[in-house]
Amino acid sequence: MKPFTTLEAVACPLPLTNVDTDQLIAARFMKRSRADGYGGYLLYDMRFDESGAPRADCVLNDPARQGAEILVARRNFGSGSSREAAVYALVDYGFSCVIAPSFGDIFASNAVNNGLLPAIVTEPDCEALLAELMQGARTAKVDLEALTVEAGGVAVPFSIDPVWRTKLLNGWDDIDLTKSHAAAISAHMAADHAARPWMLPQRRPG
Amino acid sequence: MPAPRIAGLYSREFGVAPQGASSGRTLFDKVFDSHVVVRGDDGQCLLAIDRHFLHEGSFHAFNKLKERDAEVSRPDLTFGIEDHYVPTRTRDLSTIDPAVRSMIEQLRDNSARHSLRLFDLADPGQGIVHVVGPEQGLTLPGLMVVCGDSHTATHGAFGALAFGIGASEVAHVLITQTLWQKKPKRMRITVDGTLAPGVSAKDMALSIIARIGADGASGHAIEYAGSAVRGLSMEGRLTLCNLSIEAGGRCGMVAPDGTTIDYLRDRPYAPQGALFDRATRDWLALNTDADAVFDREVVLDAGEIAPVVTWGTSPEDAAPITGSAPDPATIADPARAAQVRDALDYMDIRPGQNLTDIRIDRVFIGSCTNSRIEDIRAAAAILAGRKSRVPGLVSPGSMQVKRQAEQEGLDHIFRDAGLEWVDAGCSMCVGMNGDLVPPGERCASTTNRNFRGRQGPGSRTHLMSPAMVAAAAVTGHLTDMRLLMREPAQAEAEARP
Ligand code: SF4
């Protein structure tokens, strides 16, 4: 995974609450292979009308926001389904950072596992960032070392779990780290089998 | 967090408890701590996983295994279940959409390649993962259970620690049978008192979500406690824990008790004989110490909970059926007012409209939230001898539930009412198999998410209990099911085929 340190990029304001993962990627697109890319299906029903034509009122279709890598939304972003495809859609579209006052827990960990930064700001700070962007600021600057985000004339702090921050800063992958603990895993499982012999699924005849 | 939306009436809330003031441990702590393999300095814990359930959506994770040329670490603890994409009107895959079929076939191929037990369409135990796990005795108290599905919290009804994970984490568990997690905060939701007749676990759960918000339990592990929770059957507890994620909680738990033990006895995959007795002793010790302290406590009075419906596009947009939709003009917080305005607009509901004035086009009874035998019985009790004014689908949560309902003659009640009685699967909860609510139509649904387009592009969903869906079917609009309740004996007599 590519390390994340700082990012200065076009930012897109999405002043909506509860943008759930069903909206981020509708179920009907989830049969596709990741290799084909999910970016075209991000927020599909918000971006396109019934005939598939881009909706002019959708900020993602605003010519000034093309190439956006930072998304700013209201609270409870990424709530709902655990579908990691919601993160694939954001990442494949080009986003590297989502800023909101709160995130769905599973979404946030999926995001970190794909190098997408879920940055938590307070609700007033979020409103201030949204206001700057909607009043014409085009870009934002996110600094994961300093835990700050700036847009237009506003600079605010953000928070993220320190473990996730370290993971993103280094671009680490969990599986390799876990494998280095193989001996501890086997020891735990052996001790557990003695302590909880009933844990294993019983298979009954028939 | 913004202030609670409605129904602040029947709850009170304590402040945050001081950390470290007590040595007692919660049920959650006990299960979590016993699964820690490695504790990192940074607070991350490597946890041992006892059960891993997979469904068709696991193909991304299996592709990651392929990339690494990796094997499944513990096939004996890993179970595949066909549910999200399965057809419900036929079990013949040759007749269905090839793209949907390929999702099911990928799970079959991956299960076969890694020698995993798969509950496929031919299996008498097939059904929705969160119905099948408990029903087969795969889910047990004290287990660490994961699945690439956010409603995995359901299994917490047994006092298991169960939570949903994403595809990267599914791959991690497949390869290592462990997962890195940070210990969340603890929240206790206590519901004391007695639920009024006809008021169900679904109403309790929606009332909680309306109270604390769709992200109210975010970052928290929930324990449900109190006399009203203890009074719930296993089916009711499963419904309650199922909806933890709709309050933002990654898991929800109920301490094991006699109801739990009775349910588990003689389940196919549960321990038996002396091992069951040994397990029972361990299970009953899984409870919260009297001096344990929670980070947050919420208390509700069961007696004040009425049948609840949702009017908006988030489960927090819920209100007692006797109420009305909110009016954004009277909401001071501009973000919340905008959210309510958007939701009412999408749902095509007037500000302040009486909820019982909302007409429906369709009903759905099913999903991991409300498709167990008690749910089917509750809906049938209302529909017995009556007709549905709208079309609708009844999809039992598993083929075992379906067989049991048929033995009780309940399928006749639904068919006679004009509803379709189909096979088990996720079906219209998510529409992946093609069971969709058409654009613009309004569905009274026993499911868990009223998100925009959840049941199909342009669909409008009202969440409620099975009895409330049945009542809406009978009248064609949202209805207080208490008006249609009958004496149990009468309903039973009518229910006989
Ligand atoms: S029934 Fe619905 S919520 Fe439950 S597992 Fe299936 S799709 Fe998910």
XYZ file of C-alpha atoms and ligand atoms in Angstrom:
711
model
C 0.000 0.000 0.000
C 1.206 3.507 -0.811
C 2.110 5.537 2.315
C -0.018 8.616 2.996
C 1.688 11.700 4.422
C 0.345 14.941 2.968
C -2.116 15.607 0.208
C -2.990 18.838 -1.546
C -5.726 18.272 -4.068
C -9.104 19.282 -5.431
C -11.707 18.838 -2.696
C -15.379 18.117 -3.153
C -18.043 19.275 -0.650
C -20.871 16.774 -0.113
C -23.071 18.415 2.540
C -25.079 15.265 3.309
C -25.644 13.266 6.498
C -25.697 9.451 6.613
C -24.122 8.810 3.199
C -24.425 5.041 3.597
C -22.476 2.389 1.738
C -25.577 1.424 -0.264
C -25.436 4.910 -1.779
C -21.663 4.795 -2.233
C -21.986 1.584 -4.239
C -25.420 0.177 -5.048
C -25.839 -3.584 -4.648
C -26.477 -4.037 -8.356
C -22.876 -3.127 -9.227
C -21.254 -5.444 -6.735
C -21.056 -8.477 -8.975
C -18.243 -6.827 -10.912
C -14.605 -7.750 -10.666
C -12.395 -5.221 -8.928
C -10.017 -5.401 -11.883
C -12.617 -3.541 -13.983
C -12.620 -0.637 -11.512
C -15.501 0.544 -9.313
C -14.990 4.293 -9.776
C -17.682 4.647 -12.433
C -20.307 3.344 -9.980
C -19.472 5.603 -7.038
C -22.673 7.346 -5.798
C -24.213 6.290 -9.083
C -27.828 7.201 -8.369
C -26.732 10.605 -7.108
C -24.527 11.266 -10.128
C -26.709 9.944 -12.919
C -30.405 10.098 -13.769
C -32.595 7.181 -14.872
C -31.302 7.438 -18.434
C -27.694 7.363 -17.257
C -27.070 11.049 -18.044
C -25.011 13.029 -15.506
C -27.147 15.108 -13.127
C -26.104 18.745 -13.317
C -26.970 19.309 -9.638
C -24.493 16.690 -8.409
C -21.284 18.223 -7.128
C -19.235 15.320 -8.448
C -20.254 16.398 -11.957
C -19.147 19.998 -11.400
C -16.308 20.725 -13.878
C -14.465 22.576 -11.113
C -14.371 19.435 -8.972
C -12.986 17.032 -11.533
C -9.957 15.140 -10.312
C -11.054 15.542 -6.692
C -9.066 13.470 -4.202
C -10.609 14.836 -0.995
C -14.273 14.505 -0.035
C -15.929 16.472 2.789
C -19.275 15.194 4.089
C -21.509 15.395 7.150
C -21.794 12.906 9.997
C -22.153 9.116 9.829
C -20.418 8.772 6.475
C -20.095 5.166 5.286
C -22.680 3.776 7.679
C -24.486 0.560 6.920
C -23.321 -2.446 4.963
C -19.771 -3.747 5.473
C -19.236 -3.850 1.697
C -15.606 -2.931 1.077
C -16.715 -2.151 -2.471
C -17.823 1.242 -1.095
C -14.168 1.998 -0.399
C -13.108 0.513 -3.752
C -15.519 2.909 -5.473
C -14.074 5.944 -3.674
C -10.473 4.865 -4.244
C -10.999 3.885 -7.874
C -12.726 7.214 -8.503
C -9.601 8.926 -7.214
C -10.323 9.824 -3.588
C -7.555 9.410 -1.009
C -9.228 11.137 1.925
C -12.749 11.550 3.294
C -13.376 14.176 5.974
C -16.485 13.944 8.180
C -17.567 14.315 11.816
C -18.171 10.551 12.149
C -17.822 7.378 10.106
C -19.366 3.931 10.101
C -16.868 1.780 12.057
C -16.531 -0.953 9.444
C -16.226 1.578 6.625
C -13.406 3.342 8.455
C -11.380 0.165 8.942
C -12.019 -0.878 5.339
C -10.815 2.571 4.272
C -7.557 2.261 6.181
C -6.998 -1.216 4.732
C -7.104 0.397 1.291
C -5.007 3.468 2.030
C -8.005 5.842 2.162
C -7.757 8.299 5.069
C -10.988 8.715 7.128
C -10.335 12.040 8.896
C -12.645 13.027 11.762
C -13.342 16.722 12.337
C -15.793 18.335 14.751
C -19.220 19.255 13.391
C -18.520 23.043 13.527
C -15.173 22.529 11.775
C -16.867 20.355 9.191
C -19.445 23.065 8.531
C -16.634 25.621 8.211
C -14.794 23.470 5.659
C -18.005 22.834 3.711
C -18.745 26.566 3.689
C -15.274 27.415 2.352
C -15.550 24.827 -0.394
C -19.085 25.789 -1.358
C -18.102 29.441 -1.463
C -15.440 28.743 -4.035
C -12.338 27.198 -2.470
C -11.308 24.483 -4.877
C -8.575 22.628 -3.083
C -7.743 21.422 0.391
C -4.556 20.347 2.083
C -4.446 17.372 4.433
C -1.405 16.704 6.609
C -1.448 13.319 8.341
C 1.737 14.029 10.310
C 0.368 17.270 11.732
C -3.288 16.102 11.763
C -4.545 19.285 10.113
C -6.712 20.110 7.147
C -6.912 23.465 5.370
C -9.308 24.804 2.785
C -9.627 28.430 1.721
C -9.071 30.503 4.828
C -9.908 27.718 7.269
C -7.418 25.437 9.001
C -8.742 22.850 11.438
C -7.383 19.813 13.268
C -8.594 16.304 12.571
C -8.325 13.056 14.483
C -7.769 9.444 13.561
C -6.986 6.373 15.626
C -3.184 6.494 16.229
C -2.761 2.902 15.061
C -4.486 3.674 11.796
C -2.404 6.808 11.410
C 0.810 4.793 11.749
C -0.505 2.213 9.313
C -1.401 4.856 6.720
C 1.849 6.789 7.172
C 3.830 3.605 6.523
C 1.516 1.893 4.041
C 1.605 -1.294 6.136
C -0.231 -4.509 5.404
C -1.653 -6.447 8.379
C -1.243 -9.963 7.034
C 2.559 -9.841 6.992
C 2.611 -8.403 10.490
C 0.265 -11.106 11.760
C 2.286 -13.900 10.209
C 5.224 -12.864 12.361
C 3.076 -13.935 15.343
C 2.451 -17.479 14.082
C 3.956 -19.138 17.157
C 1.784 -17.111 19.538
C -1.304 -17.978 17.495
C -0.618 -21.723 17.654
C 0.087 -21.559 21.376
C -3.136 -19.664 22.003
C -5.162 -22.146 20.023
C -3.678 -25.146 21.848
C -4.335 -23.608 25.268
C -7.817 -22.588 24.212
C -8.668 -26.095 23.086
C -7.881 -27.368 26.573
C -9.834 -24.563 28.247
C -12.899 -24.682 25.978
C -13.184 -28.164 24.481
C -16.773 -27.322 23.472
C -15.674 -24.543 21.121
C -15.137 -26.757 18.072
C -18.212 -27.312 15.917
C -19.617 -30.788 16.485
C -20.644 -32.668 13.421
C -23.438 -35.053 14.109
C -24.074 -38.042 11.946
C -26.845 -37.516 9.408
C -23.499 14.337 18.444
C -26.701 16.134 17.583
C -29.560 15.847 19.996
C -31.794 12.800 19.769
C -34.520 13.025 17.185
C -37.780 11.778 18.589
C -38.928 9.788 21.488
C -36.476 11.319 23.923
C -39.526 10.935 26.116
C -38.966 7.477 27.353
C -35.338 7.413 28.186
C -32.842 8.889 30.483
C -29.127 8.791 30.116
C -26.250 8.838 32.544
C -23.006 10.661 31.935
C -19.776 8.965 31.007
C -18.506 6.747 33.775
C -14.987 7.328 35.075
C -12.488 4.809 33.727
C -10.596 2.598 36.118
C -12.929 3.257 39.003
C -13.815 -0.378 39.234
C -12.207 -3.761 38.867
C -15.328 -5.467 37.576
C -15.436 -6.627 33.974
C -18.274 -6.561 31.530
C -19.512 -9.525 29.517
C -17.822 -7.951 26.516
C -14.483 -7.616 28.360
C -14.566 -11.258 29.396
C -15.096 -12.556 25.882
C -12.705 -10.069 24.297
C -9.882 -10.653 26.812
C -10.033 -14.427 26.499
C -9.402 -14.146 22.758
C -6.370 -11.870 22.864
C -3.368 -13.596 21.282
C -1.059 -10.578 21.161
C -1.550 -7.219 22.839
C 0.338 -4.446 21.058
C 1.752 -1.406 22.891
C -0.533 0.731 20.764
C -3.701 -0.879 22.085
C -4.255 -3.073 19.048
C -5.050 -6.682 19.971
C -4.664 -9.709 17.779
C -7.814 -11.749 18.421
C -8.413 -15.451 17.820
C -11.518 -16.097 15.733
C -13.785 -19.055 16.595
C -16.285 -18.919 13.727
C -16.011 -17.351 10.307
C -19.092 -17.266 8.094
C -18.813 -16.540 4.387
C -21.372 -15.695 1.718
C -21.193 -14.909 -1.995
C -19.686 -11.476 -1.338
C -16.487 -13.170 -0.168
C -15.125 -13.380 -3.710
C -12.951 -10.284 -3.226
C -11.301 -11.937 -0.215
C -10.750 -15.241 -2.021
C -9.157 -13.306 -4.876
C -6.717 -11.854 -2.350
C -5.869 -15.405 -1.213
C -5.234 -16.355 -4.798
C -2.919 -13.371 -5.289
C -0.872 -14.533 -2.304
C -1.163 -18.208 -3.115
C -2.474 -18.662 0.447
C -4.581 -21.400 2.044
C -7.456 -21.177 4.518
C -5.966 -21.565 7.977
C -8.910 -23.266 9.740
C -11.431 -24.792 7.341
C -13.061 -26.498 10.347
C -14.079 -23.093 11.755
C -15.095 -21.595 8.400
C -18.589 -22.007 6.963
C -19.998 -20.881 3.650
C -23.662 -20.038 3.181
C -25.485 -19.162 -0.021
C -27.879 -16.354 0.802
C -27.241 -12.895 -0.654
C -27.771 -13.767 -4.322
C -29.919 -16.904 -4.203
C -33.180 -17.026 -6.127
C -36.242 -17.449 -3.918
C -38.800 -18.571 -6.517
C -36.751 -21.412 -7.941
C -33.737 -23.369 -6.802
C -32.761 -24.145 -10.403
C -29.741 -22.024 -11.176
C -29.895 -22.725 -14.900
C -32.905 -20.442 -15.179
C -31.504 -17.342 -13.476
C -29.489 -14.282 -14.514
C -25.991 -15.577 -15.384
C -24.293 -12.717 -13.517
C -26.169 -13.679 -10.331
C -25.476 -17.367 -10.939
C -21.781 -16.674 -11.248
C -21.748 -15.117 -7.762
C -23.137 -18.354 -6.320
C -20.795 -20.466 -8.415
C -17.755 -18.521 -7.246
C -18.656 -19.316 -3.635
C -19.102 -22.987 -4.556
C -15.734 -23.069 -6.316
C -13.936 -21.314 -3.482
C -15.570 -23.531 -0.840
C -14.671 -26.678 -2.769
C -11.097 -25.544 -3.394
C -10.540 -24.925 0.313
C -12.676 -27.852 1.600
C -15.175 -25.665 3.442
C -18.568 -26.819 4.668
C -21.051 -25.005 2.430
C -24.764 -24.651 3.071
C -25.767 -24.574 -0.578
C -29.187 -24.445 -2.173
C -29.545 -28.207 -2.005
C -28.873 -28.230 1.742
C -31.894 -28.525 4.046
C -30.104 -26.102 6.389
C -29.679 -23.311 3.797
C -30.852 -19.853 4.689
C -29.609 -16.411 5.676
C -26.236 -16.612 7.414
C -27.483 -14.901 10.584
C -30.442 -17.257 10.812
C -28.515 -20.432 9.947
C -25.569 -19.937 12.350
C -27.775 -19.846 15.460
C -30.227 -22.431 14.178
C -27.480 -24.984 13.479
C -25.818 -24.416 16.855
C -22.729 -23.022 15.144
C -23.079 -19.831 17.154
C -22.393 -20.396 20.861
C -21.929 -18.161 23.902
C -18.458 -16.790 24.399
C -17.364 -17.312 20.795
C -15.627 -14.719 18.654
C -17.681 -14.697 15.456
C -16.979 -12.734 12.276
C -18.545 -12.499 8.845
C -18.151 -10.109 5.941
C -21.555 -8.689 6.711
C -22.475 -5.848 9.018
C -25.414 -7.678 10.614
C -23.078 -10.230 12.166
C -23.890 -8.480 15.448
C -26.996 -10.713 15.382
C -25.037 -13.638 16.842
C -24.348 -11.573 19.967
C -27.804 -12.641 21.165
C -26.048 -15.726 22.582
C -23.391 -13.764 24.422
C -20.981 -14.281 21.542
C -18.792 -11.394 20.444
C -19.818 -11.080 16.820
C -19.081 -8.332 14.342
C -19.042 -7.555 10.648
C -15.813 -7.095 8.728
C -14.742 -5.942 5.274
C -13.148 -7.952 2.475
C -9.546 -7.192 3.480
C -10.344 -8.429 6.975
C -12.113 -11.511 5.591
C -8.903 -12.352 3.737
C -6.911 -11.776 6.922
C -9.131 -14.145 8.906
C -9.080 -16.774 6.170
C -5.293 -16.752 6.106
C -4.548 -16.367 9.840
C -7.792 -17.152 11.778
C -7.124 -13.916 13.678
C -7.939 -10.228 13.383
C -6.422 -7.011 14.751
C -8.893 -4.955 16.720
C -8.766 -2.184 19.237
C -11.000 -2.630 22.242
C -14.033 -0.401 21.725
C -15.802 1.514 24.454
C -18.614 -0.212 26.283
C -22.226 0.874 26.277
C -25.056 -0.722 28.199
C -28.616 -0.321 27.002
C -31.034 -1.367 29.716
C -34.690 -1.898 28.939
C -36.687 -2.561 32.057
C -40.364 -3.292 32.436
C -42.785 -5.193 30.237
C -43.486 -4.690 26.560
C -47.158 -4.068 25.839
C -48.984 -6.824 23.923
C -48.027 -6.760 20.244
C -44.907 -4.680 20.852
C -41.833 -6.597 19.745
C -38.045 -6.627 19.852
C -38.091 -4.719 16.550
C -39.994 -1.859 18.165
C -37.535 -1.904 21.042
C -34.563 -1.732 18.673
C -36.023 1.026 16.479
C -36.884 3.024 19.604
C -33.280 2.742 20.766
C -31.953 3.881 17.373
C -34.388 6.792 17.256
C -33.199 7.732 20.725
C -29.411 7.559 20.293
C -29.118 8.111 16.535
C -27.812 5.972 13.676
C -24.268 6.645 14.894
C -25.148 6.784 18.590
C -23.245 3.602 19.438
C -20.391 4.181 17.026
C -17.107 3.046 18.540
C -18.979 1.091 21.223
C -19.739 -2.521 22.021
C -23.337 -2.718 23.233
C -24.664 -4.937 25.985
C -28.433 -5.210 26.166
C -29.728 -5.749 29.675
C -32.800 -5.279 31.809
C -35.926 -7.278 32.525
C -37.532 -6.594 29.135
C -34.445 -7.940 27.340
C -34.289 -10.978 29.638
C -37.941 -11.545 28.823
C -37.262 -11.820 25.086
C -37.069 -15.195 23.383
C -33.889 -16.063 21.462
C -35.654 -14.913 18.289
C -36.383 -11.534 19.881
C -32.818 -11.180 21.166
C -31.499 -11.978 17.691
C -33.655 -9.189 16.232
C -32.456 -6.761 18.893
C -28.746 -7.557 18.444
C -29.181 -7.580 14.650
C -30.055 -3.891 14.690
C -27.004 -2.863 16.773
C -25.244 -1.859 13.577
C -28.104 0.498 12.674
C -27.249 2.400 15.862
C -23.609 2.431 14.741
C -22.524 -0.283 17.195
C -20.327 -2.917 15.720
C -21.590 -5.567 18.109
C -24.405 -6.107 20.576
C -24.577 -8.810 23.232
C -27.033 -10.378 25.644
C -25.661 -12.424 28.548
C -26.451 -16.148 28.255
C -29.179 -17.494 30.533
C -31.677 -20.331 30.693
C -33.361 -19.153 27.477
C -30.008 -19.392 25.680
C -29.206 -22.844 27.038
C -32.652 -24.221 26.187
C -32.333 -22.946 22.638
C -28.910 -24.536 22.105
C -29.644 -27.986 23.460
C -29.621 -30.572 20.639
C -28.734 -28.112 17.871
C -26.791 -29.988 15.154
C -23.367 -28.375 15.629
C -23.641 -27.608 19.355
C -21.806 -29.734 21.929
C -23.813 -32.571 23.384
C -23.935 -34.808 26.463
C -21.239 -34.198 29.067
C -19.587 -31.591 26.837
C -22.838 -29.636 26.703
C -23.082 -29.691 30.501
C -19.504 -28.508 30.794
C -20.181 -25.775 28.244
C -23.320 -24.711 30.097
C -21.311 -24.063 33.251
C -18.848 -21.903 31.297
C -21.622 -20.086 29.449
C -23.618 -19.143 32.512
C -20.491 -17.555 34.000
C -20.408 -15.123 31.086
C -22.036 -12.049 32.521
C -21.184 -8.542 33.605
C -19.809 -8.159 37.124
C -21.998 -6.085 39.398
C -19.241 -3.504 39.870
C -18.302 -3.247 36.186
C -18.469 0.251 34.728
C -19.665 1.150 31.246
C -18.497 4.141 29.244
C -22.092 4.991 28.513
C -25.456 3.863 29.877
C -28.843 4.283 28.225
C -32.063 3.267 29.931
C -35.478 2.802 28.348
C -38.808 1.923 29.867
C -40.342 -0.989 27.972
C -43.852 0.085 28.954
C -43.505 3.284 26.948
C -42.488 1.602 23.704
C -45.190 1.599 21.030
C -45.129 -0.077 17.613
C -42.626 1.942 15.587
C -42.252 2.693 11.871
C -39.606 4.620 9.975
C -40.621 7.576 7.833
C -37.213 8.558 6.376
C -34.073 7.155 4.818
C -32.100 6.254 7.933
C -33.191 3.841 10.678
C -32.943 6.771 13.115
C -35.884 8.336 11.272
C -38.304 6.290 13.358
C -41.416 7.218 15.308
C -44.338 5.543 17.069
C -47.099 4.708 14.599
C -49.404 7.028 16.544
C -47.160 9.975 15.614
C -46.494 12.008 12.518
C -43.619 12.828 10.208
C -41.483 15.746 11.420
C -41.678 19.232 9.977
C -38.235 20.525 8.972
C -39.473 24.096 9.437
C -39.600 23.488 13.189
C -36.084 21.980 13.451
C -33.479 24.452 14.701
C -30.324 22.565 13.654
C -29.876 23.428 9.939
C -28.006 20.213 9.077
C -30.719 18.086 10.674
C -33.460 20.175 9.012
C -31.805 19.651 5.616
C -31.503 15.928 6.287
C -35.194 15.666 7.228
C -36.255 17.734 4.202
C -34.235 15.497 1.837
C -35.596 12.351 3.463
C -39.251 13.469 3.281
C -38.723 14.544 -0.289
C -37.263 11.170 -1.258
C -40.011 9.338 0.617
C -42.732 11.590 -0.846
C -44.173 12.356 2.597
C -45.551 15.735 3.664
C -44.076 17.465 6.716
C -46.292 16.629 9.679
C -48.226 13.934 7.787
C -49.868 11.364 10.063
C -47.907 8.147 9.739
C -51.112 6.116 9.465
C -52.048 8.140 6.357
C -49.108 6.748 4.397
C -50.316 4.330 1.731
C -48.123 1.419 0.688
C -47.688 -0.475 -2.591
C -46.056 -3.667 -1.402
C -44.945 -5.653 1.637
C -41.905 -7.773 2.396
C -41.517 -10.163 5.307
C -38.025 -11.581 5.577
C -34.328 -10.750 6.172
C -31.923 -11.606 8.976
C -33.787 -9.132 11.173
C -37.258 -10.687 11.142
C -37.605 -14.019 9.364
C -37.452 -16.536 12.180
C -40.359 -18.725 13.127
C -41.720 -16.294 15.724
C -41.672 -13.495 13.165
C -43.565 -15.612 10.667
C -46.090 -16.550 13.352
C -46.558 -12.917 14.412
C -47.316 -11.825 10.850
C -49.569 -14.822 10.265
C -51.558 -14.063 13.420
C -52.564 -10.702 11.961
C -53.142 -11.965 8.420
C -55.138 -15.061 9.343
C -58.499 -14.970 7.604
C -57.718 -11.615 6.005
C -56.627 -10.400 2.599
C -53.674 -8.270 1.715
C -54.576 -5.186 -0.311
C -51.126 -5.075 -1.854
C -48.793 -7.646 -3.371
C -45.939 -8.938 -1.280
C -43.315 -11.530 -0.597
C -42.767 -13.718 2.463
C -39.301 -15.264 2.534
C -38.562 -17.332 5.659
C -35.025 -16.915 6.983
C -34.042 -20.515 6.385
C -35.408 -23.625 4.772
C -35.787 -25.019 8.287
C -37.981 -22.081 9.290
C -39.925 -22.599 6.070
C -40.559 -26.270 6.814
C -41.611 -25.529 10.366
C -43.989 -22.780 9.255
C -45.492 -25.137 6.707
C -45.971 -27.802 9.380
C -47.915 -25.187 11.323
C -49.965 -24.329 8.247
C -48.782 -20.735 8.187
C -47.933 -20.823 4.475
C -51.654 -21.172 3.758
C -52.413 -17.988 5.678
C -49.980 -15.971 3.573
C -51.054 -17.554 0.300
C -54.742 -17.144 1.122
C -54.076 -13.503 1.932
C -52.597 -13.106 -1.554
C -48.913 -12.976 -0.665
C -46.155 -15.031 -2.228
C -44.559 -17.702 -0.017
C -41.039 -18.282 -1.315
C -37.725 -19.912 -0.396
C -35.055 -18.606 1.960
C -32.470 -15.953 1.142
C -31.703 -12.278 1.574
C -34.225 -11.573 -1.163
C -35.872 -8.151 -1.105
C -33.808 -6.935 1.840
C -31.083 -6.002 -0.611
C -32.432 -7.105 -3.986
C -29.202 -8.715 -5.156
C -31.095 -11.734 -6.468
C -33.536 -9.599 -8.434
C -36.335 -9.488 -5.803
C -36.736 -5.715 -6.103
C -39.187 -3.020 -5.100
C -39.951 -1.175 -8.380
C -38.872 2.496 -8.681
C -41.135 4.883 -6.786
C -42.999 2.112 -4.961
C -43.384 2.161 -1.208
C -42.735 -1.051 0.722
C -43.620 -1.908 4.309
C -40.726 -4.145 5.211
C -39.447 -6.203 8.160
C -35.866 -5.514 7.086
C -33.177 -3.346 8.650
C -32.291 -0.586 6.207
C -34.505 2.094 4.748
C -31.607 3.610 2.821
C -32.307 5.266 -0.525
C -32.518 2.602 -3.183
C -31.761 -0.222 -0.755
C -34.586 -2.416 -2.048
C -34.032 -1.300 -5.644
C -33.351 1.992 -7.458
C -35.948 4.580 -6.422
C -37.582 2.256 -3.876
C -39.034 3.643 -0.654
C -38.792 1.518 2.476
C -40.643 1.741 5.775
C -39.133 -0.472 8.457
C -41.363 -2.121 11.051
C -42.103 -5.384 12.842
C -43.629 -8.423 11.106
C -47.005 -7.815 12.774
C -46.933 -4.182 11.646
C -46.120 -5.215 8.068
C -49.013 -7.665 8.174
C -51.326 -4.911 9.452
C -50.180 -2.572 6.661
C -50.888 -5.320 4.131
C -54.432 -5.731 5.452
C -55.312 -2.022 5.284
C -53.028 -0.814 2.482
C -51.523 1.896 4.655
C -49.285 2.110 7.712
C -51.426 0.858 10.585
C -51.213 0.344 14.319
C -51.277 -3.450 14.478
C -52.868 -3.285 17.931
C -56.132 -2.412 16.187
C -56.020 -5.740 14.360
C -54.881 -7.914 17.248
C -57.109 -10.750 18.243
C -57.317 -13.118 21.136
C -54.589 -15.710 20.605
C -57.137 -18.535 20.719
C -59.215 -16.903 18.023
C -56.205 -16.216 15.858
C -55.062 -19.785 16.329
C -58.445 -21.178 15.381
C -58.512 -18.979 12.298
C -54.949 -19.990 11.515
C -55.842 -23.650 11.077
C -55.862 -24.584 7.411
S -30.950 -10.305 4.982
Fe -30.295 -8.281 4.336
S -29.184 -7.409 6.039
Fe -29.396 -9.586 6.411
S -27.502 -10.514 5.660
Fe -28.995 -10.548 3.989
S -28.697 -8.663 2.845
Fe -27.651 -8.426 4.808
